[in-house]
């Protein structure tokens, strides 16, 4: 989806603070009897993970929870500001993906809240690929960081958070890890085409070779016009069968992308879809991701046959 720089008309537009570092602000233990930790995630893909890691010791609110909402273009409300102002912890994606979320936290400062920026945690800077929830290694780092922050905020339940993390990584992620390993074992080195840069986040873990020009992937992700040369390159890759599978984001099917999808299908190249945000919204992060990877594996198997 398109990236944009957003204003926050309902909030303090002059806020100059930005979230920096992996986790910022206080990690002071929560006072006894305060109830569950109040956690606010900018997007529900991170919120889903945070809720599972916290169990009944946390209360997670995800500001972006609808598949129809574009996190790039979201305009925060006064209600969102109040939610953040009373939070014990916030989780934002960063990397220019949800600028409004960083501004929201800055406009509602707290001396006790812990602010986690995924981009800062994984060392990604503005202009880098922002789709970190599609990168298995980055997700692992976020799981570790959220657990550590929970334990710092609520040390009395440190063992509980260890148990939640073990259940998440060992049980909830079992199918997700298995399909990644299976794709890598069976289809490593397979050349594929893609519509945008989301695919670049998970293709290395799967061992897949993305042939689509990187500038095209970035252009579609950011809502800018791809070059004629890049479009011609992709047309040739499709018409000659140089790519074996085409993967596209169905939430961002521009005319250029739709033309490529149609051309791939006409050439007999299997097409696999992904979405940028959780679909359906009621799914867990791992169920959503596993379903998409399973569909991709089926497309790879079709291509190999």
CSV table of C-alpha atoms in Angstrom, one decimal:
chain,number,residue,atom,x,y,z
A,1,UNK,CA,0.0,0.0,0.0
A,2,UNK,CA,0.9,3.6,-0.5
A,3,UNK,CA,3.1,5.4,2.0
A,4,UNK,CA,2.4,9.0,2.9
A,5,UNK,CA,3.3,11.7,5.3
A,6,UNK,CA,0.3,12.5,7.5
A,7,UNK,CA,-0.9,15.3,9.7
A,8,UNK,CA,-2.7,14.9,13.0
A,9,UNK,CA,-5.3,17.6,13.1
A,10,UNK,CA,-6.9,16.4,16.3
A,11,UNK,CA,-3.6,16.2,18.2
A,12,UNK,CA,-0.7,18.5,19.1
A,13,UNK,CA,0.8,19.0,15.7
A,14,UNK,CA,3.8,20.7,17.0
A,15,UNK,CA,5.1,17.6,18.9
A,16,UNK,CA,8.7,17.3,18.1
A,17,UNK,CA,9.5,14.1,19.9
A,18,UNK,CA,9.9,10.8,18.0
A,19,UNK,CA,10.2,7.3,19.1
A,20,UNK,CA,13.9,6.3,19.1
A,21,UNK,CA,15.7,3.1,20.2
A,22,UNK,CA,14.1,-0.3,20.7
A,23,UNK,CA,12.1,0.5,23.8
A,24,UNK,CA,11.9,4.0,25.2
A,25,UNK,CA,10.6,5.6,28.3
A,26,UNK,CA,10.2,3.9,31.7
A,27,UNK,CA,10.1,0.2,32.3
A,28,UNK,CA,9.0,0.8,35.9
A,29,UNK,CA,7.1,-2.2,37.3
A,30,UNK,CA,3.4,-1.9,37.3
A,31,UNK,CA,1.8,-1.2,40.7
A,32,UNK,CA,0.3,-4.2,42.4
A,33,UNK,CA,-3.5,-4.3,41.9
A,34,UNK,CA,-3.4,-2.2,38.7
A,35,UNK,CA,-4.8,-5.1,36.7
A,36,UNK,CA,-3.6,-6.2,33.3
A,37,UNK,CA,-0.9,-4.2,31.5
A,38,UNK,CA,-2.5,-1.8,29.0
A,39,UNK,CA,-0.8,-2.3,25.6
A,40,UNK,CA,-1.6,-0.3,22.5
A,41,UNK,CA,-0.4,-1.6,19.1
A,42,UNK,CA,-0.6,0.6,16.1
A,43,UNK,CA,-1.6,-2.3,13.9
A,44,UNK,CA,-3.3,-5.6,14.7
A,45,UNK,CA,-0.6,-7.8,13.3
A,46,UNK,CA,1.7,-6.7,16.1
A,47,UNK,CA,-1.3,-6.6,18.5
A,48,UNK,CA,-2.1,-10.2,17.8
A,49,UNK,CA,1.4,-11.3,18.8
A,50,UNK,CA,1.5,-9.0,21.8
A,51,UNK,CA,-1.8,-10.4,23.1
A,52,UNK,CA,-0.7,-14.0,22.8
A,53,UNK,CA,2.6,-13.3,24.6
A,54,UNK,CA,0.8,-11.5,27.4
A,55,UNK,CA,-2.1,-13.8,27.9
A,56,UNK,CA,-4.5,-12.7,30.7
A,57,UNK,CA,-1.9,-10.4,32.1
A,58,UNK,CA,-2.3,-7.8,29.4
A,59,UNK,CA,-5.1,-5.9,27.7
A,60,UNK,CA,-4.2,-5.2,24.1
A,61,UNK,CA,-5.8,-2.6,21.9
A,62,UNK,CA,-5.0,-2.4,18.2
A,63,UNK,CA,-5.7,1.0,16.6
A,64,UNK,CA,-5.7,-0.4,13.0
A,65,UNK,CA,-7.8,-3.6,13.0
A,66,UNK,CA,-9.8,-3.5,9.8
A,67,UNK,CA,-8.5,-5.1,6.6
A,68,UNK,CA,-10.0,-2.1,4.7
A,69,UNK,CA,-7.9,0.5,6.6
A,70,UNK,CA,-4.6,1.6,5.1
A,71,UNK,CA,-2.0,2.1,8.0
A,72,UNK,CA,-0.1,4.6,5.8
A,73,UNK,CA,-3.1,6.9,5.5
A,74,UNK,CA,-4.7,6.6,8.9
A,75,UNK,CA,-5.6,9.8,10.7
A,76,UNK,CA,-5.4,9.4,14.4
A,77,UNK,CA,-8.3,10.6,16.5
A,78,UNK,CA,-8.6,12.2,19.9
A,79,UNK,CA,-9.9,8.9,21.2
A,80,UNK,CA,-6.7,7.2,20.0
A,81,UNK,CA,-4.7,9.9,21.9
A,82,UNK,CA,-6.5,9.1,25.1
A,83,UNK,CA,-5.9,5.4,24.6
A,84,UNK,CA,-2.2,6.0,24.2
A,85,UNK,CA,-2.0,8.4,27.1
A,86,UNK,CA,-3.3,5.8,29.5
A,87,UNK,CA,-1.2,2.9,28.1
A,88,UNK,CA,1.6,1.1,29.9
A,89,UNK,CA,3.2,0.1,26.6
A,90,UNK,CA,2.9,1.0,22.9
A,91,UNK,CA,4.1,-1.0,19.9
A,92,UNK,CA,4.6,0.8,16.5
A,93,UNK,CA,6.0,-0.6,13.3
A,94,UNK,CA,8.1,2.5,12.4
A,95,UNK,CA,10.3,2.6,9.3
A,96,UNK,CA,8.0,5.4,8.0
A,97,UNK,CA,5.1,3.0,7.8
A,98,UNK,CA,2.9,4.5,10.6
A,99,UNK,CA,4.3,8.0,11.1
A,100,UNK,CA,1.0,8.9,12.8
A,101,UNK,CA,1.6,6.4,15.5
A,102,UNK,CA,5.0,7.8,16.5
A,103,UNK,CA,3.5,11.3,16.5
A,104,UNK,CA,0.6,10.1,18.6
A,105,UNK,CA,2.9,8.8,21.3
A,106,UNK,CA,4.9,12.0,21.2
A,107,UNK,CA,1.8,14.1,21.5
A,108,UNK,CA,0.8,12.1,24.6
A,109,UNK,CA,4.0,11.7,26.6
A,110,UNK,CA,4.3,9.6,29.7
A,111,UNK,CA,7.0,9.1,32.2
A,112,UNK,CA,6.0,5.4,32.9
A,113,UNK,CA,5.0,4.1,29.4
A,114,UNK,CA,7.3,1.9,27.4
A,115,UNK,CA,7.4,2.6,23.7
A,116,UNK,CA,8.6,-0.2,21.4
A,117,UNK,CA,9.5,0.7,17.8
A,118,UNK,CA,9.9,-2.4,15.6
A,119,UNK,CA,12.0,-0.5,13.0
A,120,UNK,CA,14.4,0.7,15.6
A,121,UNK,CA,14.6,-2.7,17.2
A,122,UNK,CA,15.7,-4.4,14.0
A,123,UNK,CA,17.9,-1.6,12.8
A,124,UNK,CA,15.7,-0.5,9.9
A,125,UNK,CA,15.8,3.2,8.9
A,126,UNK,CA,13.4,5.5,7.0
A,127,UNK,CA,13.4,4.3,3.4
A,128,UNK,CA,14.1,0.7,4.2
A,129,UNK,CA,11.4,-2.0,3.6
A,130,UNK,CA,8.8,-1.3,6.3
A,131,UNK,CA,7.0,-4.7,6.1
A,132,UNK,CA,8.8,-6.2,9.1
A,133,UNK,CA,5.9,-8.4,10.2
A,134,UNK,CA,6.6,-10.5,7.1
A,135,UNK,CA,10.2,-11.1,8.0
A,136,UNK,CA,10.5,-14.2,10.2
A,137,UNK,CA,13.8,-13.1,11.8
A,138,UNK,CA,12.4,-9.7,12.7
A,139,UNK,CA,9.3,-11.3,14.2
A,140,UNK,CA,11.5,-13.4,16.4
A,141,UNK,CA,13.3,-10.3,17.6
A,142,UNK,CA,10.0,-8.6,18.4
A,143,UNK,CA,8.8,-11.6,20.3
A,144,UNK,CA,11.9,-11.4,22.5
A,145,UNK,CA,11.5,-7.7,23.0
A,146,UNK,CA,7.9,-7.7,23.9
A,147,UNK,CA,8.5,-10.5,26.4
A,148,UNK,CA,11.4,-8.6,28.0
A,149,UNK,CA,9.3,-5.4,28.2
A,150,UNK,CA,6.4,-7.3,29.9
A,151,UNK,CA,8.8,-8.8,32.4
A,152,UNK,CA,10.3,-5.4,33.1
A,153,UNK,CA,6.9,-3.8,33.6
A,154,UNK,CA,5.5,-6.8,35.6
A,155,UNK,CA,8.4,-8.7,37.2
A,156,UNK,CA,6.1,-10.5,39.6
A,157,UNK,CA,4.8,-12.5,36.6
A,158,UNK,CA,8.1,-12.9,34.8
A,159,UNK,CA,7.8,-16.7,34.8
A,160,UNK,CA,4.3,-16.5,33.3
A,161,UNK,CA,5.6,-14.4,30.4
A,162,UNK,CA,8.3,-17.0,29.8
A,163,UNK,CA,5.6,-19.7,29.6
A,164,UNK,CA,3.6,-17.6,27.2
A,165,UNK,CA,6.6,-17.0,24.9
A,166,UNK,CA,7.4,-20.8,25.0
A,167,UNK,CA,3.8,-21.6,24.0
A,168,UNK,CA,3.8,-19.1,21.2
A,169,UNK,CA,7.1,-20.1,19.7
A,170,UNK,CA,6.8,-23.8,20.3
A,171,UNK,CA,3.1,-24.4,19.6
A,172,UNK,CA,1.4,-21.4,17.9
A,173,UNK,CA,4.2,-21.0,15.4
A,174,UNK,CA,4.6,-24.7,14.7
A,175,UNK,CA,2.7,-24.8,11.4
A,176,UNK,CA,4.2,-21.4,10.4
A,177,UNK,CA,7.7,-22.6,10.9
A,178,UNK,CA,7.0,-26.0,9.3
A,179,UNK,CA,5.7,-24.5,6.0
A,180,UNK,CA,8.6,-22.2,5.8
A,181,UNK,CA,11.0,-25.1,6.2
A,182,UNK,CA,9.1,-27.2,3.7
A,183,UNK,CA,9.1,-24.5,1.0
A,184,UNK,CA,12.8,-24.0,1.5
A,185,UNK,CA,13.6,-27.7,1.4
A,186,UNK,CA,11.5,-28.3,-1.8
A,187,UNK,CA,11.6,-25.1,-3.8
A,188,UNK,CA,14.8,-23.2,-2.8
A,189,UNK,CA,16.1,-21.3,-5.8
A,190,UNK,CA,12.8,-21.1,-7.6
A,191,UNK,CA,12.6,-17.8,-9.5
A,192,UNK,CA,9.4,-15.8,-8.8
A,193,UNK,CA,7.8,-12.5,-9.7
A,194,UNK,CA,6.1,-10.2,-7.3
A,195,UNK,CA,4.0,-7.0,-7.2
A,196,UNK,CA,5.6,-5.2,-4.3
A,197,UNK,CA,8.2,-5.2,-1.6
A,198,UNK,CA,6.3,-7.2,0.9
A,199,UNK,CA,7.6,-10.4,-0.8
A,200,UNK,CA,11.2,-9.3,-0.4
A,201,UNK,CA,10.7,-9.6,3.4
A,202,UNK,CA,9.9,-13.4,3.4
A,203,UNK,CA,11.4,-14.7,0.1
A,204,UNK,CA,15.0,-15.0,1.6
A,205,UNK,CA,13.7,-17.2,4.4
A,206,UNK,CA,11.9,-19.4,1.9
A,207,UNK,CA,15.0,-19.6,-0.4
A,208,UNK,CA,13.0,-18.0,-3.3
A,209,UNK,CA,14.6,-15.8,-5.9
A,210,UNK,CA,12.6,-12.7,-6.6
A,211,UNK,CA,13.4,-11.6,-10.2
A,212,UNK,CA,11.2,-8.5,-10.3
A,213,UNK,CA,13.2,-5.3,-10.4
A,214,UNK,CA,13.5,-3.9,-6.8
A,215,UNK,CA,12.6,-0.4,-8.0
A,216,UNK,CA,9.3,-1.7,-9.3
A,217,UNK,CA,8.5,-3.4,-6.0
A,218,UNK,CA,9.2,-0.2,-4.1
A,219,UNK,CA,7.2,2.0,-6.6
A,220,UNK,CA,4.1,-0.1,-6.2
A,221,UNK,CA,4.5,-0.2,-2.4
A,222,UNK,CA,4.9,3.5,-2.2
A,223,UNK,CA,2.2,4.4,-4.7
A,224,UNK,CA,4.5,5.9,-7.3
A,225,UNK,CA,4.7,5.3,-11.0
A,226,UNK,CA,7.1,2.4,-12.0
A,227,UNK,CA,9.4,3.0,-15.0
A,228,UNK,CA,8.6,1.7,-18.4
A,229,UNK,CA,11.8,-0.2,-18.5
A,230,UNK,CA,10.9,-2.1,-15.3
A,231,UNK,CA,7.4,-2.9,-16.6
A,232,UNK,CA,9.0,-4.2,-19.8
A,233,UNK,CA,11.4,-6.4,-17.9
A,234,UNK,CA,8.5,-7.9,-16.0
A,235,UNK,CA,6.5,-8.4,-19.2
A,236,UNK,CA,9.5,-10.3,-20.6
A,237,UNK,CA,9.9,-12.4,-17.5
A,238,UNK,CA,6.3,-13.5,-17.7
A,239,UNK,CA,6.1,-14.0,-21.4
A,240,UNK,CA,9.2,-16.2,-21.5
A,241,UNK,CA,8.3,-18.1,-18.3
A,242,UNK,CA,11.4,-16.9,-16.5
A,243,UNK,CA,9.4,-16.7,-13.3
A,244,UNK,CA,7.6,-19.8,-12.1
A,245,UNK,CA,5.1,-18.2,-9.7
A,246,UNK,CA,3.7,-14.6,-9.4
A,247,UNK,CA,2.9,-13.3,-6.0
A,248,UNK,CA,0.8,-10.1,-5.6
A,249,UNK,CA,-0.9,-8.1,-2.8
A,250,UNK,CA,-4.6,-8.2,-3.5
A,251,UNK,CA,-5.2,-5.1,-1.4
A,252,UNK,CA,-3.0,-3.1,-3.8
A,253,UNK,CA,-3.8,-4.3,-7.3
A,254,UNK,CA,-2.9,-1.3,-9.4
A,255,UNK,CA,-3.6,-1.4,-13.2
A,256,UNK,CA,0.0,-2.4,-13.8
A,257,UNK,CA,-0.2,-5.2,-11.2
A,258,UNK,CA,-3.5,-6.4,-12.6
A,259,UNK,CA,-2.1,-6.5,-16.1
A,260,UNK,CA,0.8,-8.7,-14.8
A,261,UNK,CA,-1.6,-11.0,-13.0
A,262,UNK,CA,-3.7,-11.4,-16.1
A,263,UNK,CA,-0.6,-12.0,-18.2
A,264,UNK,CA,0.8,-14.6,-15.8
A,265,UNK,CA,-2.5,-16.5,-15.7
A,266,UNK,CA,-2.6,-16.4,-19.5
A,267,UNK,CA,0.9,-17.8,-19.7
A,268,UNK,CA,0.0,-20.6,-17.3
A,269,UNK,CA,2.1,-19.2,-14.4
A,270,UNK,CA,0.5,-19.9,-11.0
A,271,UNK,CA,-0.6,-16.8,-9.1
A,272,UNK,CA,-0.6,-16.6,-5.3
A,273,UNK,CA,-2.1,-13.7,-3.3
A,274,UNK,CA,-1.0,-12.1,-0.1
A,275,UNK,CA,-2.5,-9.1,1.9
A,276,UNK,CA,-0.7,-6.4,3.7
A,277,UNK,CA,-2.9,-6.4,6.7
A,278,UNK,CA,-4.6,-9.3,8.5
A,279,UNK,CA,-7.4,-10.9,6.6
A,280,UNK,CA,-9.8,-11.7,8.2
A,281,UNK,CA,-9.3,-9.3,11.1
A,282,UNK,CA,-10.3,-12.0,13.5
A,283,UNK,CA,-7.5,-14.3,12.5
A,284,UNK,CA,-4.3,-14.6,14.5
A,285,UNK,CA,-1.1,-13.4,13.0
A,286,UNK,CA,0.3,-16.9,12.6
A,287,UNK,CA,-2.9,-18.4,11.1
A,288,UNK,CA,-3.0,-15.5,8.6
A,289,UNK,CA,0.6,-15.9,7.6
A,290,UNK,CA,0.5,-19.7,7.6
A,291,UNK,CA,-2.5,-19.7,5.3
A,292,UNK,CA,-0.8,-17.5,2.8
A,293,UNK,CA,2.4,-19.5,2.9
A,294,UNK,CA,0.5,-22.7,2.4
A,295,UNK,CA,-1.2,-21.2,-0.7
A,296,UNK,CA,2.2,-20.1,-2.0
A,297,UNK,CA,3.5,-23.6,-1.5
A,298,UNK,CA,0.6,-25.0,-3.5
A,299,UNK,CA,1.4,-22.6,-6.3
A,300,UNK,CA,5.1,-23.6,-6.2
A,301,UNK,CA,4.0,-27.3,-6.4
A,302,UNK,CA,1.8,-26.6,-9.4
A,303,UNK,CA,4.6,-24.8,-11.1
A,304,UNK,CA,7.0,-27.7,-10.4
A,305,UNK,CA,4.5,-30.2,-11.8
